[in-house]
Amino acid sequence: MENEMLEVVQGEIPQVQPTQLAMLHQILLPQPLDLRNSGEIAENWKLWKEKYSNYFVISRLQQESEQYQLAMFKHAIGDDGLKVIKTFSYATEENVNDWCVFMSKLEKHCIGEVNDIYERYCFNRRDKLPTESVDNFVAELKTLAKTCNFCECLHNSLIRDHIALGIKDEQTTKKLL
């Protein structure tokens, strides 16, 4: 240990493996995927996937073996995710040792088919709550709009229009119009 410290002091940086680097920075795995509340599975999956993708990059897992990457993915996904993974069937050409295959299958399981009409219904029914800030309302509308399959040319204008319609204070609405 003393020699390693001397090397660092003298300007030489010892080689550190990616997994050691993750431990060095105390990078925490995301919380296990929660699949218990059926009304929030799609949103839970999207958040978990983003967190795990960030973890994958930060901890430099791409430098590890495929087997290690898969084991880390299965460890991070938690019990609920493992139970779902065990139900999957695979085509002969699918690499069952590739964590991306599991990620893709979980995506289909958690999100499934998007019902545009229902998603747009939720978007259009959303009004600003009396105690909610405008920023939070706008953020919620943007989140809801992501699953509505609005075309890019209308996406922002539909959100803008809904902001004006969703605010119940007439003076604020007049200012927006």
JSON list of C-alpha atoms in Angstrom, two decimals:
[
{"chain": "A", "resi": 1, "resn": "MET", "atom": "CA", "xyz": [0.00, 0.00, 0.00]},
{"chain": "A", "resi": 2, "resn": "GLU", "atom": "CA", "xyz": [2.81, 2.37, 0.90]},
{"chain": "A", "resi": 3, "resn": "ASN", "atom": "CA", "xyz": [4.53, 1.69, -2.46]},
{"chain": "A", "resi": 4, "resn": "GLU", "atom": "CA", "xyz": [1.29, 2.45, -4.32]},
{"chain": "A", "resi": 5, "resn": "MET", "atom": "CA", "xyz": [0.98, 5.74, -2.46]},
{"chain": "A", "resi": 6, "resn": "LEU", "atom": "CA", "xyz": [4.60, 6.55, -3.29]},
{"chain": "A", "resi": 7, "resn": "GLU", "atom": "CA", "xyz": [3.96, 5.84, -6.98]},
{"chain": "A", "resi": 8, "resn": "VAL", "atom": "CA", "xyz": [0.99, 8.21, -6.99]},
{"chain": "A", "resi": 9, "resn": "VAL", "atom": "CA", "xyz": [2.97, 10.89, -5.16]},
{"chain": "A", "resi": 10, "resn": "GLN", "atom": "CA", "xyz": [5.83, 10.52, -7.62]},
{"chain": "A", "resi": 11, "resn": "GLY", "atom": "CA", "xyz": [3.45, 11.03, -10.55]},
{"chain": "A", "resi": 12, "resn": "GLU", "atom": "CA", "xyz": [2.80, 7.45, -11.62]},
{"chain": "A", "resi": 13, "resn": "ILE", "atom": "CA", "xyz": [-0.84, 6.40, -11.57]},
{"chain": "A", "resi": 14, "resn": "PRO", "atom": "CA", "xyz": [-1.36, 2.68, -10.99]},
{"chain": "A", "resi": 15, "resn": "GLN", "atom": "CA", "xyz": [-3.62, 0.78, -13.43]},
{"chain": "A", "resi": 16, "resn": "VAL", "atom": "CA", "xyz": [-7.14, 0.34, -12.10]},
{"chain": "A", "resi": 17, "resn": "GLN", "atom": "CA", "xyz": [-9.64, -2.17, -13.45]},
{"chain": "A", "resi": 18, "resn": "PRO", "atom": "CA", "xyz": [-13.11, -0.83, -14.38]},
{"chain": "A", "resi": 19, "resn": "THR", "atom": "CA", "xyz": [-14.82, -2.67, -11.53]},
{"chain": "A", "resi": 20, "resn": "GLN", "atom": "CA", "xyz": [-12.23, -1.31, -9.10]},
{"chain": "A", "resi": 21, "resn": "LEU", "atom": "CA", "xyz": [-12.86, 2.16, -10.49]},
{"chain": "A", "resi": 22, "resn": "ALA", "atom": "CA", "xyz": [-16.59, 1.77, -9.83]},
{"chain": "A", "resi": 23, "resn": "MET", "atom": "CA", "xyz": [-15.87, 0.74, -6.26]},
{"chain": "A", "resi": 24, "resn": "LEU", "atom": "CA", "xyz": [-13.36, 3.58, -5.93]},
{"chain": "A", "resi": 25, "resn": "HIS", "atom": "CA", "xyz": [-16.07, 6.11, -6.83]},
{"chain": "A", "resi": 26, "resn": "GLN", "atom": "CA", "xyz": [-18.69, 4.18, -4.85]},
{"chain": "A", "resi": 27, "resn": "ILE", "atom": "CA", "xyz": [-21.07, 4.09, -7.78]},
{"chain": "A", "resi": 28, "resn": "LEU", "atom": "CA", "xyz": [-24.28, 2.57, -6.57]},
{"chain": "A", "resi": 29, "resn": "LEU", "atom": "CA", "xyz": [-26.45, 0.28, -8.63]},
{"chain": "A", "resi": 30, "resn": "PRO", "atom": "CA", "xyz": [-29.92, 1.61, -9.33]},
{"chain": "A", "resi": 31, "resn": "GLN", "atom": "CA", "xyz": [-32.64, 0.32, -7.03]},
{"chain": "A", "resi": 32, "resn": "PRO", "atom": "CA", "xyz": [-34.15, -2.96, -8.30]},
{"chain": "A", "resi": 33, "resn": "LEU", "atom": "CA", "xyz": [-36.89, -2.65, -10.90]},
{"chain": "A", "resi": 34, "resn": "ASP", "atom": "CA", "xyz": [-40.33, -2.47, -9.27]},
{"chain": "A", "resi": 35, "resn": "LEU", "atom": "CA", "xyz": [-42.88, -4.48, -11.24]},
{"chain": "A", "resi": 36, "resn": "ARG", "atom": "CA", "xyz": [-45.50, -4.82, -8.49]},
{"chain": "A", "resi": 37, "resn": "ASN", "atom": "CA", "xyz": [-47.74, -1.84, -9.28]},
{"chain": "A", "resi": 38, "resn": "SER", "atom": "CA", "xyz": [-49.19, -2.59, -12.71]},
{"chain": "A", "resi": 39, "resn": "GLY", "atom": "CA", "xyz": [-50.23, 1.03, -13.27]},
{"chain": "A", "resi": 40, "resn": "GLU", "atom": "CA", "xyz": [-46.63, 2.24, -13.07]},
{"chain": "A", "resi": 41, "resn": "ILE", "atom": "CA", "xyz": [-44.66, -0.59, -14.70]},
{"chain": "A", "resi": 42, "resn": "ALA", "atom": "CA", "xyz": [-43.92, 1.27, -17.94]},
{"chain": "A", "resi": 43, "resn": "GLU", "atom": "CA", "xyz": [-42.74, 4.40, -16.14]},
{"chain": "A", "resi": 44, "resn": "ASN", "atom": "CA", "xyz": [-40.75, 2.38, -13.59]},
{"chain": "A", "resi": 45, "resn": "TRP", "atom": "CA", "xyz": [-39.09, 0.51, -16.46]},
{"chain": "A", "resi": 46, "resn": "LYS", "atom": "CA", "xyz": [-38.15, 3.70, -18.32]},
{"chain": "A", "resi": 47, "resn": "LEU", "atom": "CA", "xyz": [-36.59, 5.24, -15.22]},
{"chain": "A", "resi": 48, "resn": "TRP", "atom": "CA", "xyz": [-34.77, 2.04, -14.27]},
{"chain": "A", "resi": 49, "resn": "LYS", "atom": "CA", "xyz": [-33.45, 1.58, -17.82]},
{"chain": "A", "resi": 50, "resn": "GLU", "atom": "CA", "xyz": [-32.07, 5.12, -17.89]},
{"chain": "A", "resi": 51, "resn": "LYS", "atom": "CA", "xyz": [-30.43, 4.70, -14.49]},
{"chain": "A", "resi": 52, "resn": "TYR", "atom": "CA", "xyz": [-28.91, 1.35, -15.43]},
{"chain": "A", "resi": 53, "resn": "SER", "atom": "CA", "xyz": [-27.65, 2.72, -18.76]},
{"chain": "A", "resi": 54, "resn": "ASN", "atom": "CA", "xyz": [-25.94, 5.54, -16.86]},
{"chain": "A", "resi": 55, "resn": "TYR", "atom": "CA", "xyz": [-24.50, 3.04, -14.38]},
{"chain": "A", "resi": 56, "resn": "PHE", "atom": "CA", "xyz": [-23.25, 0.91, -17.29]},
{"chain": "A", "resi": 57, "resn": "VAL", "atom": "CA", "xyz": [-21.33, 3.88, -18.73]},
{"chain": "A", "resi": 58, "resn": "ILE", "atom": "CA", "xyz": [-20.07, 5.34, -15.44]},
{"chain": "A", "resi": 59, "resn": "SER", "atom": "CA", "xyz": [-18.78, 2.01, -14.16]},
{"chain": "A", "resi": 60, "resn": "ARG", "atom": "CA", "xyz": [-17.29, 1.18, -17.58]},
{"chain": "A", "resi": 61, "resn": "LEU", "atom": "CA", "xyz": [-19.02, -2.19, -17.78]},
{"chain": "A", "resi": 62, "resn": "GLN", "atom": "CA", "xyz": [-18.53, -2.20, -21.56]},
{"chain": "A", "resi": 63, "resn": "GLN", "atom": "CA", "xyz": [-14.90, -3.12, -20.83]},
{"chain": "A", "resi": 64, "resn": "GLU", "atom": "CA", "xyz": [-15.98, -6.26, -18.99]},
{"chain": "A", "resi": 65, "resn": "SER", "atom": "CA", "xyz": [-16.78, -9.66, -20.49]},
{"chain": "A", "resi": 66, "resn": "GLU", "atom": "CA", "xyz": [-20.25, -10.41, -21.83]},
{"chain": "A", "resi": 67, "resn": "GLN", "atom": "CA", "xyz": [-20.74, -12.90, -19.00]},
{"chain": "A", "resi": 68, "resn": "TYR", "atom": "CA", "xyz": [-19.87, -10.27, -16.39]},
{"chain": "A", "resi": 69, "resn": "GLN", "atom": "CA", "xyz": [-22.17, -7.69, -18.01]},
{"chain": "A", "resi": 70, "resn": "LEU", "atom": "CA", "xyz": [-25.07, -10.16, -17.98]},
{"chain": "A", "resi": 71, "resn": "ALA", "atom": "CA", "xyz": [-24.44, -11.14, -14.35]},
{"chain": "A", "resi": 72, "resn": "MET", "atom": "CA", "xyz": [-24.34, -7.48, -13.33]},
{"chain": "A", "resi": 73, "resn": "PHE", "atom": "CA", "xyz": [-27.58, -6.80, -15.22]},
{"chain": "A", "resi": 74, "resn": "LYS", "atom": "CA", "xyz": [-29.34, -9.75, -13.57]},
{"chain": "A", "resi": 75, "resn": "HIS", "atom": "CA", "xyz": [-28.02, -8.66, -10.18]},
{"chain": "A", "resi": 76, "resn": "ALA", "atom": "CA", "xyz": [-29.18, -5.07, -10.65]},
{"chain": "A", "resi": 77, "resn": "ILE", "atom": "CA", "xyz": [-32.64, -5.90, -12.01]},
{"chain": "A", "resi": 78, "resn": "GLY", "atom": "CA", "xyz": [-33.72, -7.46, -8.71]},
{"chain": "A", "resi": 79, "resn": "ASP", "atom": "CA", "xyz": [-36.13, -10.26, -7.85]},
{"chain": "A", "resi": 80, "resn": "ASP", "atom": "CA", "xyz": [-39.13, -8.93, -9.79]},
{"chain": "A", "resi": 81, "resn": "GLY", "atom": "CA", "xyz": [-37.07, -8.59, -12.96]},
{"chain": "A", "resi": 82, "resn": "LEU", "atom": "CA", "xyz": [-35.45, -12.00, -12.54]},
{"chain": "A", "resi": 83, "resn": "LYS", "atom": "CA", "xyz": [-38.84, -13.65, -12.22]},
{"chain": "A", "resi": 84, "resn": "VAL", "atom": "CA", "xyz": [-39.94, -12.05, -15.49]},
{"chain": "A", "resi": 85, "resn": "ILE", "atom": "CA", "xyz": [-36.67, -12.91, -17.26]},
{"chain": "A", "resi": 86, "resn": "LYS", "atom": "CA", "xyz": [-37.13, -16.58, -16.39]},
{"chain": "A", "resi": 87, "resn": "THR", "atom": "CA", "xyz": [-40.41, -16.62, -18.33]},
{"chain": "A", "resi": 88, "resn": "PHE", "atom": "CA", "xyz": [-38.86, -15.47, -21.62]},
{"chain": "A", "resi": 89, "resn": "SER", "atom": "CA", "xyz": [-38.40, -17.77, -24.59]},
{"chain": "A", "resi": 90, "resn": "TYR", "atom": "CA", "xyz": [-35.66, -17.14, -27.13]},
{"chain": "A", "resi": 91, "resn": "ALA", "atom": "CA", "xyz": [-35.27, -17.55, -30.87]},
{"chain": "A", "resi": 92, "resn": "THR", "atom": "CA", "xyz": [-32.34, -19.72, -31.88]},
{"chain": "A", "resi": 93, "resn": "GLU", "atom": "CA", "xyz": [-30.45, -16.74, -33.31]},
{"chain": "A", "resi": 94, "resn": "GLU", "atom": "CA", "xyz": [-30.74, -14.70, -30.10]},
{"chain": "A", "resi": 95, "resn": "ASN", "atom": "CA", "xyz": [-27.66, -14.57, -27.92]},
{"chain": "A", "resi": 96, "resn": "VAL", "atom": "CA", "xyz": [-28.90, -15.57, -24.47]},
{"chain": "A", "resi": 97, "resn": "ASN", "atom": "CA", "xyz": [-25.62, -14.32, -22.98]},
{"chain": "A", "resi": 98, "resn": "ASP", "atom": "CA", "xyz": [-26.16, -10.75, -24.18]},
{"chain": "A", "resi": 99, "resn": "TRP", "atom": "CA", "xyz": [-27.74, -8.47, -21.58]},
{"chain": "A", "resi": 100, "resn": "CYS", "atom": "CA", "xyz": [-29.10, -6.29, -24.39]},
{"chain": "A", "resi": 101, "resn": "VAL", "atom": "CA", "xyz": [-31.37, -9.18, -25.43]},
{"chain": "A", "resi": 102, "resn": "PHE", "atom": "CA", "xyz": [-32.80, -9.26, -21.90]},
{"chain": "A", "resi": 103, "resn": "MET", "atom": "CA", "xyz": [-33.13, -5.48, -21.92]},
{"chain": "A", "resi": 104, "resn": "SER", "atom": "CA", "xyz": [-35.10, -5.58, -25.18]},
{"chain": "A", "resi": 105, "resn": "LYS", "atom": "CA", "xyz": [-37.41, -8.35, -23.98]},
{"chain": "A", "resi": 106, "resn": "LEU", "atom": "CA", "xyz": [-38.03, -6.55, -20.69]},
{"chain": "A", "resi": 107, "resn": "GLU", "atom": "CA", "xyz": [-38.85, -3.40, -22.64]},
{"chain": "A", "resi": 108, "resn": "LYS", "atom": "CA", "xyz": [-41.51, -5.27, -24.60]},
{"chain": "A", "resi": 109, "resn": "HIS", "atom": "CA", "xyz": [-42.84, -6.86, -21.43]},
{"chain": "A", "resi": 110, "resn": "CYS", "atom": "CA", "xyz": [-43.03, -3.62, -19.42]},
{"chain": "A", "resi": 111, "resn": "ILE", "atom": "CA", "xyz": [-44.21, -1.23, -22.10]},
{"chain": "A", "resi": 112, "resn": "GLY", "atom": "CA", "xyz": [-46.02, -3.53, -24.50]},
{"chain": "A", "resi": 113, "resn": "GLU", "atom": "CA", "xyz": [-48.20, -1.90, -27.11]},
{"chain": "A", "resi": 114, "resn": "VAL", "atom": "CA", "xyz": [-48.87, 1.79, -26.58]},
{"chain": "A", "resi": 115, "resn": "ASN", "atom": "CA", "xyz": [-52.54, 2.75, -26.81]},
{"chain": "A", "resi": 116, "resn": "ASP", "atom": "CA", "xyz": [-52.35, 6.19, -28.46]},
{"chain": "A", "resi": 117, "resn": "ILE", "atom": "CA", "xyz": [-55.98, 7.02, -27.73]},
{"chain": "A", "resi": 118, "resn": "TYR", "atom": "CA", "xyz": [-55.62, 6.28, -24.03]},
{"chain": "A", "resi": 119, "resn": "GLU", "atom": "CA", "xyz": [-52.30, 8.15, -23.77]},
{"chain": "A", "resi": 120, "resn": "ARG", "atom": "CA", "xyz": [-53.81, 11.20, -25.49]},
{"chain": "A", "resi": 121, "resn": "TYR", "atom": "CA", "xyz": [-56.86, 10.96, -23.26]},
{"chain": "A", "resi": 122, "resn": "CYS", "atom": "CA", "xyz": [-54.59, 11.14, -20.19]},
{"chain": "A", "resi": 123, "resn": "PHE", "atom": "CA", "xyz": [-52.69, 14.06, -21.73]},
{"chain": "A", "resi": 124, "resn": "ASN", "atom": "CA", "xyz": [-55.86, 16.00, -22.57]},
{"chain": "A", "resi": 125, "resn": "ARG", "atom": "CA", "xyz": [-57.51, 15.36, -19.20]},
{"chain": "A", "resi": 126, "resn": "ARG", "atom": "CA", "xyz": [-54.51, 16.66, -17.25]},
{"chain": "A", "resi": 127, "resn": "ASP", "atom": "CA", "xyz": [-55.18, 20.04, -15.69]},
{"chain": "A", "resi": 128, "resn": "LYS", "atom": "CA", "xyz": [-52.92, 22.09, -13.48]},
{"chain": "A", "resi": 129, "resn": "LEU", "atom": "CA", "xyz": [-53.57, 21.32, -9.83]},
{"chain": "A", "resi": 130, "resn": "PRO", "atom": "CA", "xyz": [-54.29, 24.33, -7.59]},
{"chain": "A", "resi": 131, "resn": "THR", "atom": "CA", "xyz": [-51.11, 23.92, -5.53]},
{"chain": "A", "resi": 132, "resn": "GLU", "atom": "CA", "xyz": [-48.92, 22.81, -8.46]},
{"chain": "A", "resi": 133, "resn": "SER", "atom": "CA", "xyz": [-46.30, 25.13, -9.89]},
{"chain": "A", "resi": 134, "resn": "VAL", "atom": "CA", "xyz": [-46.43, 25.95, -13.59]},
{"chain": "A", "resi": 135, "resn": "ASP", "atom": "CA", "xyz": [-42.98, 24.38, -14.03]},
{"chain": "A", "resi": 136, "resn": "ASN", "atom": "CA", "xyz": [-44.16, 21.09, -12.54]},
{"chain": "A", "resi": 137, "resn": "PHE", "atom": "CA", "xyz": [-47.31, 21.18, -14.66]},
{"chain": "A", "resi": 138, "resn": "VAL", "atom": "CA", "xyz": [-45.28, 21.74, -17.84]},
{"chain": "A", "resi": 139, "resn": "ALA", "atom": "CA", "xyz": [-42.86, 18.95, -16.88]},
{"chain": "A", "resi": 140, "resn": "GLU", "atom": "CA", "xyz": [-45.79, 16.58, -16.30]},
{"chain": "A", "resi": 141, "resn": "LEU", "atom": "CA", "xyz": [-47.33, 17.51, -19.67]},
{"chain": "A", "resi": 142, "resn": "LYS", "atom": "CA", "xyz": [-44.02, 16.84, -21.41]},
{"chain": "A", "resi": 143, "resn": "THR", "atom": "CA", "xyz": [-43.81, 13.45, -19.71]},
{"chain": "A", "resi": 144, "resn": "LEU", "atom": "CA", "xyz": [-47.37, 12.58, -20.73]},
{"chain": "A", "resi": 145, "resn": "ALA", "atom": "CA", "xyz": [-46.78, 13.79, -24.30]},
{"chain": "A", "resi": 146, "resn": "LYS", "atom": "CA", "xyz": [-43.85, 11.40, -24.78]},
{"chain": "A", "resi": 147, "resn": "THR", "atom": "CA", "xyz": [-46.19, 8.41, -25.00]},
{"chain": "A", "resi": 148, "resn": "CYS", "atom": "CA", "xyz": [-48.85, 10.07, -27.18]},
{"chain": "A", "resi": 149, "resn": "ASN", "atom": "CA", "xyz": [-47.05, 9.59, -30.51]},
{"chain": "A", "resi": 150, "resn": "PHE", "atom": "CA", "xyz": [-47.63, 13.20, -31.50]},
{"chain": "A", "resi": 151, "resn": "CYS", "atom": "CA", "xyz": [-45.78, 14.06, -34.70]},
{"chain": "A", "resi": 152, "resn": "GLU", "atom": "CA", "xyz": [-42.75, 16.30, -34.18]},
{"chain": "A", "resi": 153, "resn": "CYS", "atom": "CA", "xyz": [-44.33, 19.23, -36.02]},
{"chain": "A", "resi": 154, "resn": "LEU", "atom": "CA", "xyz": [-47.23, 19.34, -33.51]},
{"chain": "A", "resi": 155, "resn": "HIS", "atom": "CA", "xyz": [-45.57, 18.10, -30.33]},
{"chain": "A", "resi": 156, "resn": "ASN", "atom": "CA", "xyz": [-44.48, 21.45, -28.86]},
{"chain": "A", "resi": 157, "resn": "SER", "atom": "CA", "xyz": [-47.53, 23.39, -30.02]},
{"chain": "A", "resi": 158, "resn": "LEU", "atom": "CA", "xyz": [-49.90, 20.81, -28.47]},
{"chain": "A", "resi": 159, "resn": "ILE", "atom": "CA", "xyz": [-48.06, 21.11, -25.17]},
{"chain": "A", "resi": 160, "resn": "ARG", "atom": "CA", "xyz": [-48.15, 24.92, -25.40]},
{"chain": "A", "resi": 161, "resn": "ASP", "atom": "CA", "xyz": [-51.89, 24.90, -26.15]},
{"chain": "A", "resi": 162, "resn": "HIS", "atom": "CA", "xyz": [-52.58, 22.51, -23.31]},
{"chain": "A", "resi": 163, "resn": "ILE", "atom": "CA", "xyz": [-50.68, 24.73, -20.88]},
{"chain": "A", "resi": 164, "resn": "ALA", "atom": "CA", "xyz": [-52.99, 27.60, -21.75]},
{"chain": "A", "resi": 165, "resn": "LEU", "atom": "CA", "xyz": [-56.08, 25.38, -21.47]},
{"chain": "A", "resi": 166, "resn": "GLY", "atom": "CA", "xyz": [-54.95, 23.55, -18.33]},
{"chain": "A", "resi": 167, "resn": "ILE", "atom": "CA", "xyz": [-54.41, 26.61, -16.18]},
{"chain": "A", "resi": 168, "resn": "LYS", "atom": "CA", "xyz": [-57.65, 27.51, -14.43]},
{"chain": "A", "resi": 169, "resn": "ASP", "atom": "CA", "xyz": [-56.65, 31.06, -13.45]},
{"chain": "A", "resi": 170, "resn": "GLU", "atom": "CA", "xyz": [-58.33, 33.25, -16.08]},
{"chain": "A", "resi": 171, "resn": "GLN", "atom": "CA", "xyz": [-55.85, 36.13, -15.78]},
{"chain": "A", "resi": 172, "resn": "THR", "atom": "CA", "xyz": [-52.88, 33.82, -16.35]},
{"chain": "A", "resi": 173, "resn": "THR", "atom": "CA", "xyz": [-54.66, 32.14, -19.27]},
{"chain": "A", "resi": 174, "resn": "LYS", "atom": "CA", "xyz": [-55.36, 35.54, -20.88]},
{"chain": "A", "resi": 175, "resn": "LYS", "atom": "CA", "xyz": [-51.67, 36.45, -20.57]},
{"chain": "A", "resi": 176, "resn": "LEU", "atom": "CA", "xyz": [-50.71, 33.22, -22.30]},
{"chain": "A", "resi": 177, "resn": "LEU", "atom": "CA", "xyz": [-53.16, 33.79, -25.13]}
]
